[in-house]
Coordinates of C-alpha atoms in Angstrom, one line a residue:
M1 CA 14.6 58.6 42.6
I2 CA 16.8 58.3 39.5
D3 CA 14.4 55.8 37.9
Y4 CA 11.4 58.1 38.7
L5 CA 13.3 61.1 37.2
N6 CA 13.8 59.1 34.0
H7 CA 10.1 58.4 34.0
L8 CA 9.3 62.2 34.4
K9 CA 11.7 63.0 31.5
E10 CA 9.6 60.8 29.2
I11 CA 6.5 62.7 30.2
H12 CA 7.9 66.3 30.4
T13 CA 9.8 66.8 27.2
D14 CA 9.9 70.6 27.1
D15 CA 13.3 72.3 27.5
E16 CA 12.5 74.0 30.8
S17 CA 11.3 70.8 32.5
R18 CA 14.3 68.8 31.2
I19 CA 16.7 71.4 32.5
S20 CA 15.1 71.4 35.9
L21 CA 15.0 67.6 36.1
G22 CA 18.6 67.5 35.1
K23 CA 19.6 69.8 38.0
I24 CA 17.7 67.5 40.4
E25 CA 19.6 64.5 39.0
T26 CA 22.9 66.3 39.4
A27 CA 22.1 67.1 43.0
L28 CA 21.2 63.4 43.6
T29 CA 24.3 62.0 41.9
E30 CA 27.0 64.4 43.1
K31 CA 29.7 62.9 45.3
K32 CA 28.9 62.4 48.9
Y33 CA 32.5 62.0 50.2
G34 CA 35.5 64.2 49.5
L35 CA 36.4 67.9 49.3
V36 CA 33.5 70.1 48.4
W37 CA 34.0 73.9 48.0
E38 CA 32.4 77.0 46.5
Q39 CA 33.9 77.5 43.0
H40 CA 35.4 80.9 42.5
E41 CA 36.3 82.5 39.2
E42 CA 39.7 84.3 38.8
E43 CA 40.5 87.3 36.6
V44 CA 43.2 85.2 35.0
D45 CA 40.5 82.8 33.8
N46 CA 38.7 85.7 32.1
Q47 CA 41.9 86.8 30.4
L48 CA 42.0 83.4 28.7
L49 CA 38.5 83.8 27.3
H50 CA 39.5 86.6 25.1
N51 CA 43.3 86.2 24.8
I52 CA 45.9 83.7 23.9
P53 CA 48.9 83.6 26.4
V54 CA 52.4 83.5 24.9
F55 CA 55.9 83.8 26.2
K56 CA 58.3 86.6 25.0
E57 CA 61.9 86.5 26.0
V58 CA 63.4 89.5 27.8
E59 CA 66.8 89.4 26.0
E60 CA 68.6 91.8 28.3
R61 CA 68.1 89.4 31.2
K62 CA 69.6 86.3 29.5
I63 CA 72.6 84.9 31.4
V64 CA 75.1 82.7 29.6
S65 CA 78.0 81.3 31.5
E66 CA 78.1 77.7 30.2
G67 CA 78.6 78.3 26.5
N68 CA 75.9 76.6 24.4
R69 CA 74.8 74.0 27.0
N70 CA 71.2 73.6 28.2
F71 CA 69.3 76.5 29.6
N72 CA 67.1 77.0 32.7
F73 CA 64.0 79.2 32.5
L74 CA 62.5 81.9 34.7
L75 CA 58.8 82.5 33.6
E76 CA 57.3 85.8 34.7
G77 CA 53.5 85.9 34.8
D78 CA 50.5 84.3 36.5
N79 CA 51.4 80.6 37.0
L80 CA 48.0 79.5 35.6
H81 CA 49.1 80.9 32.2
S82 CA 52.6 79.4 32.5
L83 CA 51.2 76.0 33.4
K84 CA 48.9 76.1 30.3
L85 CA 51.8 76.8 28.1
L86 CA 54.0 74.3 29.8
N87 CA 51.3 71.7 29.0
K88 CA 52.2 72.3 25.4
T89 CA 56.0 71.9 25.8
H90 CA 56.6 69.6 28.8
K91 CA 53.7 67.2 29.2
G92 CA 55.0 64.1 30.9
R93 CA 58.5 65.4 31.1
I94 CA 58.9 66.9 34.5
D95 CA 60.6 64.7 37.0
V96 CA 60.0 66.7 40.2
I97 CA 57.5 69.4 41.0
Y98 CA 58.4 71.3 44.2
I99 CA 56.0 74.1 45.3
D100 CA 55.5 76.3 48.3
P101 CA 52.1 77.9 47.7
P102 CA 50.5 80.6 49.9
Y103 CA 49.7 79.3 53.4
N104 CA 46.4 81.3 53.6
T105 CA 47.1 82.3 57.2
G106 CA 44.8 85.3 57.0
A107 CA 47.8 87.6 57.6
K108 CA 47.2 89.5 54.3
N109 CA 50.2 87.8 52.6
W110 CA 48.1 86.4 49.7
R111 CA 45.9 88.1 47.1
Y112 CA 43.0 86.6 45.2
N113 CA 41.8 88.7 42.3
N114 CA 43.9 91.6 43.5
D115 CA 42.4 91.6 47.0
F116 CA 44.0 90.3 50.1
V117 CA 42.4 87.3 51.7
D118 CA 42.3 88.0 55.4
A119 CA 41.2 86.1 58.4
N120 CA 37.7 87.6 58.2
D121 CA 37.0 86.5 54.7
G122 CA 34.1 84.0 54.8
F123 CA 35.3 82.4 51.6
K124 CA 39.0 82.2 52.4
H125 CA 39.2 78.4 52.3
S126 CA 37.1 78.0 49.1
K127 CA 39.1 80.7 47.4
F128 CA 42.3 78.9 48.3
I129 CA 41.0 75.5 47.2
S130 CA 39.7 76.9 43.9
F131 CA 43.1 78.7 43.3
L132 CA 45.3 75.7 44.1
Y133 CA 43.1 73.0 42.5
K134 CA 43.2 74.5 39.0
R135 CA 47.0 74.7 39.2
L136 CA 47.7 71.3 40.7
N137 CA 45.3 69.8 38.1
L138 CA 47.3 71.3 35.3
A139 CA 50.6 70.4 36.9
K140 CA 49.7 66.7 37.1
N141 CA 49.9 66.4 33.3
L142 CA 53.5 67.6 33.4
L143 CA 54.8 64.9 35.7
S144 CA 56.7 62.0 34.1
E145 CA 55.6 58.4 34.9
E146 CA 58.2 58.2 37.7
G147 CA 57.6 61.8 38.8
I148 CA 57.0 63.1 42.3
I149 CA 55.3 66.3 43.4
I150 CA 56.1 67.9 46.8
V151 CA 53.8 70.5 48.3
T152 CA 54.8 72.4 51.4
I153 CA 52.1 73.7 53.7
D154 CA 51.3 74.4 57.3
D155 CA 48.4 73.7 59.6
Y156 CA 46.1 76.4 58.2
E157 CA 45.4 74.5 55.0
F158 CA 47.1 71.1 55.5
H159 CA 43.8 69.2 55.7
N160 CA 42.5 70.8 52.5
V161 CA 45.7 70.3 50.5
R162 CA 45.7 66.6 51.5
H163 CA 42.1 66.3 50.1
I164 CA 43.0 68.2 46.9
M165 CA 46.0 65.9 46.3
N166 CA 43.9 62.8 47.0
E167 CA 41.3 64.0 44.5
I168 CA 43.8 64.8 41.8
Y169 CA 46.3 62.0 42.2
G170 CA 44.4 59.4 44.1
E171 CA 44.8 58.4 47.8
E172 CA 46.9 55.4 46.7
Q173 CA 49.5 57.7 45.2
Y174 CA 50.3 59.3 48.6
I175 CA 53.9 58.6 49.5
G176 CA 54.2 60.3 52.8
N177 CA 54.3 63.5 54.9
I178 CA 57.6 65.0 56.2
V179 CA 57.4 67.3 59.2
I180 CA 60.1 69.9 58.9
K181 CA 61.2 71.9 61.9
N182 CA 61.6 75.2 60.1
N183 CA 61.3 77.6 63.0
P184 CA 63.3 76.4 66.0
A185 CA 62.4 79.4 68.1
G186 CA 58.7 78.7 67.6
R187 CA 55.8 81.0 66.6
S188 CA 53.2 81.9 69.2
T189 CA 49.5 81.1 68.5
V190 CA 46.2 82.0 70.1
S191 CA 46.0 78.4 71.2
G192 CA 49.0 78.8 73.4
L193 CA 51.2 76.4 71.3
S194 CA 54.5 77.6 69.9
V195 CA 54.5 76.3 66.3
C196 CA 57.9 75.4 65.0
H197 CA 57.1 73.1 62.0
E198 CA 55.6 72.9 58.5
Y199 CA 54.8 69.9 56.3
A200 CA 56.0 68.6 52.9
L201 CA 53.5 66.3 51.2
L202 CA 54.8 63.8 48.7
Y203 CA 52.7 62.2 45.9
G204 CA 53.8 60.1 43.0
K205 CA 52.5 60.0 39.5
K206 CA 52.2 56.2 40.0
R207 CA 52.5 53.8 42.9
N208 CA 55.8 52.6 44.5
V209 CA 58.0 55.3 43.0
K210 CA 61.6 55.1 44.2
L211 CA 62.8 57.7 46.7
G212 CA 66.3 59.0 47.0
R213 CA 68.4 58.8 50.1
L214 CA 69.9 61.5 52.3
N215 CA 73.4 61.8 53.7
R216 CA 73.7 60.7 57.3
S217 CA 74.0 63.3 60.0
E218 CA 77.1 63.4 62.3
K219 CA 75.0 61.9 65.1
Q220 CA 74.0 59.0 62.8
I221 CA 77.6 58.4 61.6
A222 CA 78.8 58.4 65.2
R223 CA 76.9 55.2 65.8
Y224 CA 79.4 53.3 63.7
K225 CA 82.2 53.2 66.3
E226 CA 83.6 49.7 65.6
M227 CA 86.1 49.0 62.9
D228 CA 87.5 46.0 61.1
D229 CA 89.5 45.3 57.9
I230 CA 86.4 46.3 55.8
G231 CA 85.6 49.5 57.6
F232 CA 83.3 51.0 60.3
F233 CA 80.3 49.2 61.6
E234 CA 77.9 48.8 64.6
W235 CA 76.6 45.7 66.2
V236 CA 72.8 45.2 65.8
N237 CA 70.6 42.4 67.1
F238 CA 70.1 39.6 64.5
R239 CA 66.4 39.4 65.3
K240 CA 64.5 41.4 62.8
H241 CA 62.4 44.2 64.3
G242 CA 58.9 44.1 63.0
G243 CA 59.1 40.8 61.1
Y244 CA 57.2 37.7 62.1
R245 CA 57.8 33.9 61.6
E246 CA 54.7 33.5 59.5
D247 CA 55.9 36.2 57.1
A248 CA 59.1 34.3 56.3
P249 CA 59.1 30.8 57.9
T250 CA 62.5 29.9 56.3
M251 CA 64.1 32.7 58.3
Y252 CA 63.1 31.1 61.6
Y253 CA 65.6 28.5 62.7
P254 CA 67.7 27.7 65.9
I255 CA 71.1 28.9 66.7
Y256 CA 73.1 27.1 69.5
I257 CA 74.9 29.6 71.8
K258 CA 77.6 28.7 74.4
K259 CA 76.2 29.5 77.9
D260 CA 79.2 31.7 78.6
G261 CA 78.7 33.6 75.4
S262 CA 82.0 32.6 74.0
D263 CA 80.8 31.1 70.7
F264 CA 77.8 29.9 68.7
R265 CA 77.0 27.5 65.9
I266 CA 74.2 26.8 63.4
P267 CA 73.2 23.1 63.6
K268 CA 72.5 20.8 60.6
L269 CA 68.9 21.6 59.4
E270 CA 66.6 20.2 56.8
W271 CA 63.6 22.2 55.5
N272 CA 60.2 20.4 55.6
E273 CA 57.9 22.0 53.1
K274 CA 54.8 20.3 54.4
L275 CA 55.4 21.5 58.0
K276 CA 56.9 24.8 56.8
E277 CA 59.7 24.4 59.4
Y278 CA 63.2 23.1 59.8
I279 CA 63.9 19.6 61.1
V280 CA 67.0 19.7 63.4
H281 CA 69.6 16.9 62.9
E282 CA 72.0 17.9 65.8
N283 CA 71.4 17.9 69.5
V284 CA 72.3 20.8 71.7
E285 CA 75.4 20.3 74.0
N286 CA 75.3 20.6 77.8
D287 CA 77.2 23.9 77.6
E288 CA 74.9 25.4 75.0
F289 CA 71.4 26.8 74.9
I290 CA 69.0 27.2 71.9
S291 CA 68.3 30.7 70.6
Y292 CA 65.3 31.5 68.4
P293 CA 64.1 34.9 67.3
I294 CA 61.6 35.3 70.1
D295 CA 60.8 38.8 71.3
D296 CA 60.3 40.0 74.9
N297 CA 56.6 39.4 74.6
G298 CA 57.1 35.8 73.5
R299 CA 56.1 36.4 69.9
A300 CA 57.9 34.4 67.2
R301 CA 59.8 36.8 65.0
R302 CA 62.4 36.0 62.3
W303 CA 66.1 36.5 61.8
K304 CA 67.5 39.2 59.5
W305 CA 69.1 36.6 57.1
G306 CA 68.0 33.3 55.7
L307 CA 69.8 30.1 56.6
E308 CA 72.2 29.9 53.7
R309 CA 73.4 33.5 54.1
A310 CA 73.8 33.1 57.9
I311 CA 76.1 30.0 57.3
E312 CA 78.1 32.0 54.7
M313 CA 78.4 35.2 56.8
Q314 CA 79.3 33.8 60.2
D315 CA 82.4 36.0 60.3
E316 CA 80.0 38.9 60.5
M317 CA 78.1 37.5 63.5
S318 CA 78.9 37.5 67.2
I319 CA 77.4 36.8 70.6
R320 CA 76.8 39.9 72.8
L321 CA 74.7 41.0 75.7
D322 CA 71.4 42.5 74.8
Q323 CA 69.5 45.2 76.7
R324 CA 68.2 42.6 79.2
K325 CA 71.8 41.3 79.8
N326 CA 71.1 38.0 78.0
F327 CA 73.5 36.5 75.4
S328 CA 72.0 37.1 71.9
V329 CA 73.2 36.9 68.3
Y330 CA 74.4 40.2 66.8
I331 CA 75.6 41.1 63.3
K332 CA 77.7 43.8 61.9
S333 CA 75.7 46.7 60.3
R334 CA 77.7 48.9 57.9
M335 CA 76.9 52.2 56.4
K336 CA 75.5 52.0 52.9
D337 CA 77.3 54.3 50.4
E338 CA 74.0 55.7 49.0
G339 CA 72.9 57.2 52.4
M340 CA 69.8 56.4 54.3
L341 CA 66.1 56.6 53.7
P342 CA 64.6 59.9 54.7
L343 CA 62.9 60.1 58.1
S344 CA 59.4 61.5 58.4
V345 CA 60.6 64.2 60.8
W346 CA 63.4 66.6 59.9
D347 CA 64.7 68.6 62.8
D348 CA 68.3 69.5 61.8
K349 CA 69.2 73.2 62.5
K350 CA 70.0 73.6 58.8
Y351 CA 66.3 73.5 58.0
S352 CA 65.7 76.8 59.9
S353 CA 64.0 79.3 57.6
T354 CA 65.4 82.1 59.7
E355 CA 69.0 81.2 59.5
Y356 CA 69.2 79.5 56.1
G357 CA 66.2 81.2 54.6
N358 CA 65.9 84.9 55.6
N359 CA 69.5 85.5 56.7
Y360 CA 70.9 83.4 53.9
L361 CA 68.9 85.2 51.2
S362 CA 69.8 88.6 52.7
S363 CA 73.5 87.7 52.4
I364 CA 73.0 87.0 48.7
L365 CA 70.8 90.1 47.9
G366 CA 72.7 92.5 50.1
G367 CA 69.9 93.1 52.6
K368 CA 66.8 93.0 50.3
K369 CA 63.9 91.4 52.2
F370 CA 61.5 88.6 51.2
D371 CA 58.9 87.2 53.4
F372 CA 59.4 83.6 54.6
P373 CA 61.9 82.1 52.1
K374 CA 62.6 78.4 52.5
S375 CA 65.9 77.1 53.9
I376 CA 68.1 76.3 51.0
Y377 CA 69.0 73.0 52.6
A378 CA 65.3 72.0 53.2
V379 CA 64.7 72.4 49.4
I380 CA 67.9 70.6 48.5
D381 CA 67.0 67.6 50.6
C382 CA 63.5 67.5 49.3
L383 CA 64.9 67.3 45.7
K384 CA 67.3 64.6 46.7
V385 CA 64.4 62.5 48.2
A386 CA 62.2 63.1 45.2
N387 CA 64.5 62.0 42.4
T388 CA 67.8 60.2 41.9
K389 CA 68.5 61.1 38.3
K390 CA 71.3 63.6 37.7
D391 CA 69.6 64.9 34.4
S392 CA 66.1 65.5 35.8
I393 CA 63.9 68.5 35.1
I394 CA 62.5 70.3 38.1
L395 CA 59.6 72.7 38.1
D396 CA 58.5 75.2 40.8
F397 CA 55.5 77.3 39.8
F398 CA 55.4 79.2 43.1
A399 CA 59.1 80.3 42.7
G400 CA 59.0 83.1 45.3
S401 CA 62.6 84.1 46.0
G402 CA 64.0 81.4 43.7
T403 CA 65.2 79.0 46.3
T404 CA 64.4 76.0 44.1
G405 CA 66.4 77.3 41.2
Q406 CA 69.5 77.8 43.5
A407 CA 68.9 74.4 45.1
V408 CA 69.1 72.7 41.6
M409 CA 72.4 74.5 40.9
E410 CA 73.9 73.6 44.2
L411 CA 72.9 69.9 43.7
N412 CA 74.6 69.9 40.3
K413 CA 77.7 71.5 41.8
E414 CA 77.7 68.8 44.6
D415 CA 77.5 65.7 42.3
G416 CA 78.4 66.9 38.8
G417 CA 74.8 66.5 37.6
N418 CA 73.0 68.2 34.7
R419 CA 69.6 68.9 36.3
K420 CA 67.6 71.7 34.8
F421 CA 64.9 73.9 36.3
I422 CA 61.9 75.9 35.3
V423 CA 60.6 78.4 37.9
C424 CA 57.5 80.6 37.6
T425 CA 56.3 83.6 39.5
N426 CA 54.3 86.7 39.0
N427 CA 55.9 90.1 39.4
E428 CA 53.8 91.5 42.2
N429 CA 55.8 94.2 44.0
N430 CA 58.6 93.5 41.4
I431 CA 59.3 90.2 43.1
C432 CA 60.3 88.4 39.8
E433 CA 62.7 91.1 38.7
D434 CA 64.2 92.3 42.0
I435 CA 64.2 89.1 44.0
T436 CA 63.8 85.9 42.0
Y437 CA 65.9 87.0 39.0
E438 CA 68.4 88.9 41.0
R439 CA 69.1 85.9 43.3
L440 CA 69.5 83.5 40.4
S441 CA 71.7 86.0 38.6
R442 CA 74.0 86.5 41.6
V443 CA 74.2 82.7 42.3
I444 CA 75.3 82.2 38.7
N445 CA 77.7 85.1 38.4
G446 CA 79.0 85.3 41.9
Y447 CA 78.3 88.0 44.5
E448 CA 80.0 89.9 47.3
F449 CA 79.1 88.7 50.7
S450 CA 79.1 91.1 53.6
G451 CA 78.4 90.1 57.2
K452 CA 79.9 89.3 60.6
I453 CA 81.9 86.5 61.9
K454 CA 81.9 85.7 65.6
N455 CA 84.6 83.6 67.4
E456 CA 84.8 82.5 70.9
L457 CA 88.2 83.6 72.2
K458 CA 88.0 82.4 75.8
S459 CA 85.4 80.8 78.2
Y460 CA 85.0 79.9 81.8
N461 CA 82.4 77.9 83.7
L462 CA 80.7 80.1 86.3
N463 CA 81.3 77.8 89.2
I464 CA 82.2 78.9 92.7
S465 CA 85.9 78.5 92.1
N466 CA 85.9 80.8 89.0
L467 CA 83.5 83.3 90.6
K468 CA 86.0 83.8 93.4
K469 CA 88.6 84.9 90.8
I470 CA 86.3 86.8 88.5
D471 CA 88.4 90.0 88.6
S472 CA 91.5 88.1 87.2
I473 CA 89.3 86.5 84.5
F474 CA 88.1 89.9 83.4
Q475 CA 91.8 91.1 83.4
E476 CA 92.6 88.1 81.2
F477 CA 89.8 89.1 78.8
E478 CA 91.2 92.6 78.6
M479 CA 94.6 91.3 77.8
I480 CA 93.2 89.1 75.0
K481 CA 91.3 92.1 73.6
T482 CA 94.6 94.1 73.5
N483 CA 96.5 91.4 71.7
K484 CA 93.8 90.7 69.2
K485 CA 92.5 94.2 68.5
E486 CA 93.9 94.1 64.9
E487 CA 92.0 90.9 64.2
Y488 CA 88.6 92.0 65.4
D489 CA 86.4 95.1 65.2
K490 CA 84.5 94.5 68.4
F491 CA 84.5 92.4 71.6
S492 CA 81.7 91.4 73.9
N493 CA 81.3 89.3 77.1
Q494 CA 78.4 86.9 77.0
S495 CA 77.0 84.8 79.9
K496 CA 74.7 82.0 79.0
D497 CA 73.9 78.5 80.5
G498 CA 76.4 79.0 83.2
V499 CA 79.3 79.9 80.9
L500 CA 81.1 83.2 80.6
K501 CA 82.5 83.8 77.1
L502 CA 84.7 86.4 75.4
I503 CA 83.5 86.9 71.8
G504 CA 85.3 88.6 69.0
E505 CA 83.4 90.1 66.1
K506 CA 84.6 91.1 62.7
E507 CA 82.9 92.6 59.6
I508 CA 83.9 90.7 56.5
L509 CA 83.5 91.3 52.8
E510 CA 84.3 88.4 50.4
K511 CA 83.5 87.3 46.9
V512 CA 81.4 84.2 46.6
P513 CA 82.2 82.4 43.3
G514 CA 79.3 81.8 40.9
I515 CA 77.9 78.4 39.8
S516 CA 78.1 78.4 36.0
N517 CA 74.6 78.1 34.4
N518 CA 72.5 79.4 31.6
L519 CA 69.2 81.2 32.2
K520 CA 66.5 82.6 30.0
Y521 CA 63.9 85.1 31.3
Y522 CA 60.4 84.9 29.7
K523 CA 57.5 87.2 30.3
T524 CA 53.8 86.3 29.6
E525 CA 52.1 88.4 26.9
F526 CA 48.7 88.1 25.3
I527 CA 47.4 88.1 21.8
P528 CA 43.7 89.1 21.5
K529 CA 41.5 86.5 19.9
L530 CA 39.5 89.3 18.3
S531 CA 41.4 92.3 16.9
E532 CA 40.6 95.2 14.7
D533 CA 43.8 94.7 12.6
E534 CA 43.6 92.4 9.6
E535 CA 46.6 90.2 10.5
I536 CA 45.5 86.7 11.1
I537 CA 46.2 85.1 14.5
S538 CA 48.4 82.3 13.1
S539 CA 50.8 84.9 11.6
K540 CA 51.0 86.7 15.0
L541 CA 51.7 83.4 16.8
L542 CA 54.7 82.7 14.5
D543 CA 56.5 85.6 16.3
Y544 CA 56.4 83.5 19.5
I545 CA 57.4 80.1 18.1
K546 CA 61.0 80.6 19.0
E547 CA 60.3 80.9 22.7
M548 CA 58.2 77.7 22.6
V549 CA 60.9 75.7 20.7
E550 CA 63.6 77.0 23.1
L551 CA 61.4 76.1 26.2
E552 CA 60.6 72.6 25.0
N553 CA 64.2 71.8 24.1
M554 CA 65.6 73.9 27.0
C555 CA 68.1 75.5 24.6
E556 CA 68.8 78.7 22.8
I557 CA 68.1 79.2 19.1
D558 CA 71.3 81.2 18.4
G559 CA 71.2 81.2 14.6
N560 CA 74.5 79.4 14.3
I561 CA 74.3 76.0 15.9
R562 CA 70.5 76.1 16.1
R563 CA 68.1 78.0 13.8
I564 CA 64.4 78.2 13.2
I565 CA 63.2 77.9 9.7
L566 CA 59.8 79.5 8.9
S567 CA 60.1 80.0 5.1
D568 CA 61.9 78.6 2.1
E569 CA 64.0 81.7 2.1
D570 CA 65.1 81.0 5.7
L571 CA 66.1 77.5 4.7
N572 CA 68.2 78.6 1.8
I573 CA 70.1 81.1 3.9
A574 CA 70.6 78.5 6.7
L575 CA 72.1 76.0 4.3
S576 CA 74.7 78.5 3.2
E577 CA 75.5 79.9 6.6
M578 CA 74.9 77.1 9.2
E579 CA 77.8 75.4 10.9
E580 CA 78.2 71.7 10.5
N581 CA 76.4 69.5 13.1
G582 CA 73.9 72.2 13.7
V583 CA 70.2 71.8 14.3
L584 CA 67.3 73.1 12.1
Y585 CA 63.8 73.5 13.6
I586 CA 61.4 73.3 10.7
P587 CA 57.6 73.4 10.7
S588 CA 55.6 70.7 8.9
F589 CA 54.3 73.0 6.2
I590 CA 57.8 73.4 4.7
L591 CA 58.5 70.5 2.4
L592 CA 62.0 69.3 1.8
N593 CA 62.9 68.1 -1.7
N594 CA 65.7 65.6 -2.4
E595 CA 68.2 68.3 -3.3
I596 CA 67.7 70.0 0.0
K597 CA 67.8 66.7 1.9
D598 CA 71.1 66.0 0.3
S599 CA 72.5 69.4 1.2
I600 CA 71.3 68.9 4.9
E601 CA 73.0 65.5 5.0
E602 CA 76.2 66.9 3.5
R603 CA 76.4 69.6 6.2
K604 CA 75.6 67.0 8.8
L605 CA 72.6 69.0 10.0
K606 CA 69.9 67.6 12.3
V607 CA 66.3 68.4 11.5
I608 CA 63.7 68.6 14.2
T609 CA 60.1 69.2 13.3
I610 CA 58.4 72.1 15.1
P611 CA 55.3 70.5 16.5
D612 CA 51.8 71.6 15.4
Y613 CA 50.4 71.3 18.9
Y614 CA 51.7 74.6 20.3
F615 CA 48.7 76.7 19.3
T616 CA 46.4 74.2 17.4
E617 CA 43.6 74.5 20.0
E618 CA 43.6 78.2 20.0
L619 CA 43.6 78.4 16.2
R620 CA 40.7 76.1 16.0
E621 CA 38.8 78.3 18.4
V622 CA 39.3 81.3 16.2
N623 CA 38.4 79.3 13.1
E624 CA 41.8 79.4 11.5
L625 CA 42.1 75.7 11.4

C-alpha cells in the first residue's frame, strides 16, 4: 500500500491530492501497539500561544532561617508553565521526581479546563492521559542521568500511567512497582472489595540505577537473636535460594558433615576447568556424610560462598537441623549497616494516609483540611529508595499539601543532608497560599500542636474469673480516676478483643520546634507576545531575570554577597560596594576590560555568566533575535 501511495503521489501532484494521500499514509503507518488516546487541548496551552510565562517572587512570603545558605522553592501556577520554565533552569539536574497526580476517580476531585471530570465523562481517560502525558514528557528532560521518577496512582488509572511511562521512558527503564497499604481500614467499592492500597511506580532515566535502602522494622531486627563477639546475627542455610549449579559451577562442592552433627570439614579439592567441576582428593570417613547444595526437589543449587571464602570463613559456619530435621550447613547472617533493599509491598501502619496524612497535617495546620494528603513516612521512604545522595535536588510538580517539601526537610534533619526541593502547585481554592505554603512555613518556623493523648491506666482480660469480680474491678477503676484526676481531663472504659481497659485522656498544647530552612515563593505571571505599548519584549523580560538566576542556582540575589549586573553602571556600583568573595551574575552582552577584571580579582569576586537560553526561544518567536 505504501509503494502504491508513492506511485499515486507521482501522478497526482496537486496540493489537495497530496494532502489526502498524506493522511492515508499516516493512518497506515501509525503505531499499532501502545497507548492511543483522543488528544485534548488545555486552556494553559492556549495561554502559551500568546504569552510568555515568567516567575515573579512574592517577597513577603520569603522565609530565611538558615542565613545565606541554599534556598528551596515553592512555585505557584499551572505546573505545565512551571515545567516549561524549569526546563530552562534545571535540565538534567533533578535527582528525584516524586509526584502524586489526580487519581481520576470520577468523584469530582479533579478539574480539566475548569470543569470537573466526573464518572460520566466519556472522555475522562483521554483527558487524564493528555493532561499527564504533556507534563511527564517535559519532566523527563529535568532528570539527571542517575535520576528516578516516582508516580503514585491507584487502580483507576494505573494501567494507563504504566503505558504512559513506558512510552516516555521505555519499558526497559521500569524499576518496579511498590504496593503501599495506605488505608488500613479499607475503602468499599461497587465490586464488593475493600480497597486499602495504592501504587508507587518507579522508572529510571537509564537502566540499572542504584536504589537506596530502608531501615529495618522492629520485626525484621528481632530475627537477629544470636550474639557473638562481633554482634547480633541469625543462622541461615548455606544453600543459596534461587541459585543453580550451572550459574556458578565453582560454588558447587562437597562438604563432609559428622553424622551426629557435631562438626564438618571441607575436603581437599582441585578445580577441573574442562569438566567444570571439582576433583575430590579426600575420602569421606565412616562417621561422615557428604552434603551438596541439593534442594528438596533434587535440583542442584549452589552454596552462598565460593570455596576459598568458605575455607577462610569456617568460624562463621555451623551444622544445624533444617526444617526437615536433617543436619545442614548454616552460616551467620548479620545486619548490614546500610539497611535492607525495599520490599515491593509496604504494609507498615506508618504509611496510613489517615493517621499520618490527614490527622498529621491537621495537627500542623490547626485543623485546616486537605483531601487525601500522603503519609509523611510513605514519602520519606520513597525518597530514601530513589536516591542515596545527601545533596540531591527533589522536584514535586503536584505538590498538594506540601508533603514532599516537608519530607525533604525531615530527611536532612535525620542524616545531616543538604537536599533541596522545588514544589509546584496551582492556587485553586487558595491551596498554595493556605495549605502548601502554610505547612512549609510552620515546619520551618515551628508551630503549636494541640491534640489529645490517651494512656492505658489499667486492663483486665474478660475471662470467667475476672467477670465474677467485675464490681471490684470497677471500684478499682474509680479509685484510679480519683488519684489521677489532676493528670487527665477525661476517663473512659473500653472493651475490645476480650480486654477491659481504663483509658485516661488529656488535651495537650506544645511547641514543635522548626527545621531551619530557606524558602522562596514564586508566582507565575505572563508577558503578552503582542502588546500596544512600545517597550520591546527583551526589556520586559530583564525584570524577571533575577528569579531565573535564583532558581537555577537555588540561592538569593541579596545585593551584598550576590548581585545581578545588567549594565555598566550596575557593575561600577557593585565593584565599590560588594563584599569580598561575593558572586557577580553578568550577562554576555556586558564586556569586561582588563581594568575591571583586575578589580574583580582584587576583591576576590566570582563571575558567573547569566545564560542566554532563558528566553532565547521566545525572543526568536517575536523576531527580537
